[in-house]
């Protein structure tokens, strides 16, 4: 049997994904080919006529079939890039998005000049936010919280593979329900310099209108912000002050139409210096606010 060449496989993959209505068919066909062969662009262009083994060809075609079913590319390769770092992802977590980098950048600005800062990442998912902050901030420590035990496994795997596992702890909790967040035996609550969160914020009724990759393959609990999409912002903001040092910051990623509503929630709870920040497309993407700076320390 004649073996397919690299060039033939790429054309086959592109054609197949176009027929499957994959928006970026050519790019996805290439990324899957790169994944199964381990060959980069430069190698490909110099060796398009190189034959590919039957085993590799079969693996490629199997992945094309799955991508044609609108399974996210990153769930097939288990690779996603965020803040310049590579993260493992699977069906238990949302794929990190470039928009979320705006949130991390705002956190890093607020941490400048703080020694050994402590970060709480609520609804941590893949842990991309927390691990990126720890990688970019020497001496920082962090806690990642999620209701999904499977997501926490992914977050821990990422922290360890990126070399920040010893500076991060991961807690299974429905927001602040875990005993970790309770006063006991005279111990004060843990407090943080930053409470950061990219919580579920899609109104339940809108999930069915999202692209297939999201509505059918992303974890529902990571999307569902309940009736109006604001459930988690209300719940977190209501208790955030308890877990922040004086001068600490609460920072959220938001849906692009939620800025004013989330801003008002922070205002009602007494936060100061409240701002809405835009992403690279000029859409509202981050809301932040500061706890009054009256002096204080970690516990």
mmCIF file of N, CA and C in Angstrom, residues 211-264:
data_model
loop_
_atom_site.group_PDB
_atom_site.id
_atom_site.type_symbol
_atom_site.label_atom_id
_atom_site.label_comp_id
_atom_site.label_asym_id
_atom_site.label_seq_id
_atom_site.Cartn_x
_atom_site.Cartn_y
_atom_site.Cartn_z
ATOM 1 N N UNK A 211 -21.454 28.238 20.472
ATOM 2 C CA UNK A 211 -20.890 27.372 19.443
ATOM 3 C C UNK A 211 -20.814 25.935 19.957
ATOM 4 N N UNK A 212 -20.872 24.973 19.021
ATOM 5 C CA UNK A 212 -20.942 23.561 19.398
ATOM 6 C C UNK A 212 -19.797 23.136 20.301
ATOM 7 N N UNK A 213 -18.589 23.630 20.010
ATOM 8 C CA UNK A 213 -17.422 23.246 20.805
ATOM 9 C C UNK A 213 -17.638 23.566 22.277
ATOM 10 N N UNK A 214 -18.370 24.664 22.543
ATOM 11 C CA UNK A 214 -18.589 25.092 23.926
ATOM 12 C C UNK A 214 -19.784 24.393 24.550
ATOM 13 N N UNK A 215 -20.952 24.489 23.918
ATOM 14 C CA UNK A 215 -22.160 23.984 24.566
ATOM 15 C C UNK A 215 -22.180 22.472 24.726
ATOM 16 N N UNK A 216 -21.514 21.731 23.826
ATOM 17 C CA UNK A 216 -21.556 20.278 23.903
ATOM 18 C C UNK A 216 -20.313 19.641 24.515
ATOM 19 N N UNK A 217 -19.208 20.385 24.578
ATOM 20 C CA UNK A 217 -17.957 19.747 25.000
ATOM 21 C C UNK A 217 -17.264 20.417 26.186
ATOM 22 N N UNK A 218 -17.630 21.647 26.530
ATOM 23 C CA UNK A 218 -17.087 22.256 27.739
ATOM 24 C C UNK A 218 -17.940 21.824 28.934
ATOM 25 N N UNK A 219 -17.333 21.716 30.127
ATOM 26 C CA UNK A 219 -18.107 21.310 31.299
ATOM 27 C C UNK A 219 -19.195 22.328 31.628
ATOM 28 N N UNK A 220 -20.433 21.854 31.772
ATOM 29 C CA UNK A 220 -21.573 22.743 31.983
ATOM 30 C C UNK A 220 -21.388 23.613 33.220
ATOM 31 N N UNK A 221 -20.880 23.007 34.305
ATOM 32 C CA UNK A 221 -20.757 23.773 35.540
ATOM 33 C C UNK A 221 -19.759 24.921 35.426
ATOM 34 N N UNK A 222 -18.839 24.833 34.459
ATOM 35 C CA UNK A 222 -17.867 25.907 34.267
ATOM 36 C C UNK A 222 -18.434 27.050 33.428
ATOM 37 N N UNK A 223 -19.616 26.841 32.855
ATOM 38 C CA UNK A 223 -20.260 27.859 32.028
ATOM 39 C C UNK A 223 -21.425 28.536 32.730
ATOM 40 N N UNK A 224 -22.176 27.767 33.512
ATOM 41 C CA UNK A 224 -23.491 28.181 33.983
ATOM 42 C C UNK A 224 -23.429 29.195 35.120
ATOM 43 N N UNK A 225 -23.750 30.440 34.787
ATOM 44 C CA UNK A 225 -23.807 31.508 35.782
ATOM 45 C C UNK A 225 -25.186 31.713 36.360
ATOM 46 N N UNK A 226 -26.040 30.723 36.217
ATOM 47 C CA UNK A 226 -27.421 30.712 36.690
ATOM 48 C C UNK A 226 -28.273 31.692 35.859
ATOM 49 N N UNK A 227 -29.415 32.092 36.412
ATOM 50 C CA UNK A 227 -30.438 32.772 35.617
ATOM 51 C C UNK A 227 -29.933 34.009 34.879
ATOM 52 N N UNK A 228 -29.235 34.898 35.561
ATOM 53 C CA UNK A 228 -28.779 36.138 34.918
ATOM 54 C C UNK A 228 -27.271 36.192 34.707
ATOM 55 N N UNK A 229 -26.575 35.105 35.018
ATOM 56 C CA UNK A 229 -25.129 35.059 34.824
ATOM 57 C C UNK A 229 -24.329 35.690 35.943
ATOM 58 N N UNK A 230 -25.002 36.218 36.959
ATOM 59 C CA UNK A 230 -24.306 36.976 38.005
ATOM 60 C C UNK A 230 -24.229 36.245 39.346
ATOM 61 N N UNK A 231 -24.700 35.014 39.389
ATOM 62 C CA UNK A 231 -24.781 34.291 40.662
ATOM 63 C C UNK A 231 -23.443 34.255 41.387
ATOM 64 N N UNK A 232 -22.377 33.871 40.700
ATOM 65 C CA UNK A 232 -21.082 33.694 41.359
ATOM 66 C C UNK A 232 -20.447 35.029 41.732
ATOM 67 N N UNK A 233 -20.697 36.073 40.945
ATOM 68 C CA UNK A 233 -20.194 37.391 41.324
ATOM 69 C C UNK A 233 -20.841 37.855 42.626
ATOM 70 N N UNK A 234 -22.140 37.621 42.769
ATOM 71 C CA UNK A 234 -22.817 38.002 44.006
ATOM 72 C C UNK A 234 -22.260 37.222 45.202
ATOM 73 N N UNK A 235 -22.160 35.901 45.030
ATOM 74 C CA UNK A 235 -21.741 35.044 46.142
ATOM 75 C C UNK A 235 -20.305 35.323 46.568
ATOM 76 N N UNK A 236 -19.415 35.504 45.611
ATOM 77 C CA UNK A 236 -18.004 35.756 45.949
ATOM 78 C C UNK A 236 -17.830 37.147 46.532
ATOM 79 N N UNK A 237 -18.435 38.147 45.908
ATOM 80 C CA UNK A 237 -18.263 39.529 46.357
ATOM 81 C C UNK A 237 -18.788 39.726 47.767
ATOM 82 N N UNK A 238 -19.874 39.030 48.098
ATOM 83 C CA UNK A 238 -20.494 39.176 49.416
ATOM 84 C C UNK A 238 -19.527 38.806 50.545
ATOM 85 N N UNK A 239 -18.618 37.864 50.283
ATOM 86 C CA UNK A 239 -17.707 37.406 51.330
ATOM 87 C C UNK A 239 -16.246 37.796 51.084
ATOM 88 N N UNK A 240 -15.967 38.424 49.963
ATOM 89 C CA UNK A 240 -14.575 38.682 49.579
ATOM 90 C C UNK A 240 -13.804 39.494 50.610
ATOM 91 N N UNK A 241 -14.464 40.487 51.222
ATOM 92 C CA UNK A 241 -13.770 41.341 52.187
ATOM 93 C C UNK A 241 -13.138 40.542 53.319
ATOM 94 N N UNK A 242 -13.807 39.456 53.740
ATOM 95 C CA UNK A 242 -13.308 38.643 54.853
ATOM 96 C C UNK A 242 -11.948 38.027 54.548
ATOM 97 N N UNK A 243 -11.670 37.812 53.270
ATOM 98 C CA UNK A 243 -10.481 37.050 52.885
ATOM 99 C C UNK A 243 -9.407 37.910 52.213
ATOM 100 N N UNK A 244 -9.540 39.225 52.321
ATOM 101 C CA UNK A 244 -8.554 40.130 51.735
ATOM 102 C C UNK A 244 -7.840 40.923 52.823
ATOM 103 N N UNK A 245 -6.542 41.105 52.647
ATOM 104 C CA UNK A 245 -5.803 42.015 53.528
ATOM 105 C C UNK A 245 -6.270 43.436 53.249
ATOM 106 N N UNK A 246 -6.114 44.348 54.199
ATOM 107 C CA UNK A 246 -6.379 45.753 53.886
ATOM 108 C C UNK A 246 -5.531 46.183 52.689
ATOM 109 N N UNK A 247 -6.153 46.792 51.712
ATOM 110 C CA UNK A 247 -5.454 47.158 50.490
ATOM 111 C C UNK A 247 -5.437 46.050 49.453
ATOM 112 N N UNK A 248 -6.056 44.904 49.787
ATOM 113 C CA UNK A 248 -6.118 43.799 48.837
ATOM 114 C C UNK A 248 -7.133 44.049 47.732
ATOM 115 N N UNK A 249 -7.020 43.299 46.668
ATOM 116 C CA UNK A 249 -7.846 43.521 45.485
ATOM 117 C C UNK A 249 -8.737 42.315 45.176
ATOM 118 N N UNK A 250 -9.943 42.616 44.717
ATOM 119 C CA UNK A 250 -10.841 41.634 44.137
ATOM 120 C C UNK A 250 -10.879 41.895 42.642
ATOM 121 N N UNK A 251 -10.599 40.860 41.828
ATOM 122 C CA UNK A 251 -10.541 41.033 40.375
ATOM 123 C C UNK A 251 -11.284 39.900 39.682
ATOM 124 N N UNK A 252 -12.146 40.274 38.741
ATOM 125 C CA UNK A 252 -12.965 39.312 38.008
ATOM 126 C C UNK A 252 -12.771 39.431 36.509
ATOM 127 N N UNK A 253 -12.840 38.297 35.810
ATOM 128 C CA UNK A 253 -13.182 38.350 34.388
ATOM 129 C C UNK A 253 -14.699 38.380 34.312
ATOM 130 N N UNK A 254 -15.224 39.104 33.319
ATOM 131 C CA UNK A 254 -16.670 39.235 33.161
ATOM 132 C C UNK A 254 -17.061 39.010 31.711
ATOM 133 N N UNK A 255 -18.345 38.755 31.496
ATOM 134 C CA UNK A 255 -18.888 38.800 30.151
ATOM 135 C C UNK A 255 -18.933 40.243 29.700
ATOM 136 N N UNK A 256 -18.828 40.475 28.402
ATOM 137 C CA UNK A 256 -18.637 41.842 27.897
ATOM 138 C C UNK A 256 -19.812 42.783 28.172
ATOM 139 N N UNK A 257 -20.962 42.254 28.591
ATOM 140 C CA UNK A 257 -22.111 43.111 28.892
ATOM 141 C C UNK A 257 -22.412 43.164 30.390
ATOM 142 N N UNK A 258 -21.479 42.673 31.207
ATOM 143 C CA UNK A 258 -21.740 42.572 32.648
ATOM 144 C C UNK A 258 -20.981 43.598 33.480
ATOM 145 N N UNK A 259 -20.243 44.483 32.845
ATOM 146 C CA UNK A 259 -19.377 45.405 33.568
ATOM 147 C C UNK A 259 -20.089 46.251 34.596
ATOM 148 N N UNK A 260 -21.135 46.933 34.206
ATOM 149 C CA UNK A 260 -21.825 47.840 35.130
ATOM 150 C C UNK A 260 -22.477 47.075 36.277
ATOM 151 N N UNK A 261 -23.055 45.914 35.985
ATOM 152 C CA UNK A 261 -23.715 45.130 37.032
ATOM 153 C C UNK A 261 -22.710 44.636 38.069
ATOM 154 N N UNK A 262 -21.562 44.122 37.616
ATOM 155 C CA UNK A 262 -20.554 43.612 38.553
ATOM 156 C C UNK A 262 -19.897 44.775 39.303
ATOM 157 N N UNK A 263 -19.690 45.869 38.622
ATOM 158 C CA UNK A 263 -19.149 47.066 39.264
ATOM 159 C C UNK A 263 -20.049 47.494 40.427
ATOM 160 N N UNK A 264 -21.360 47.445 40.223
ATOM 161 C CA UNK A 264 -22.308 47.836 41.262
ATOM 162 C C UNK A 264 -22.259 46.869 42.452
#
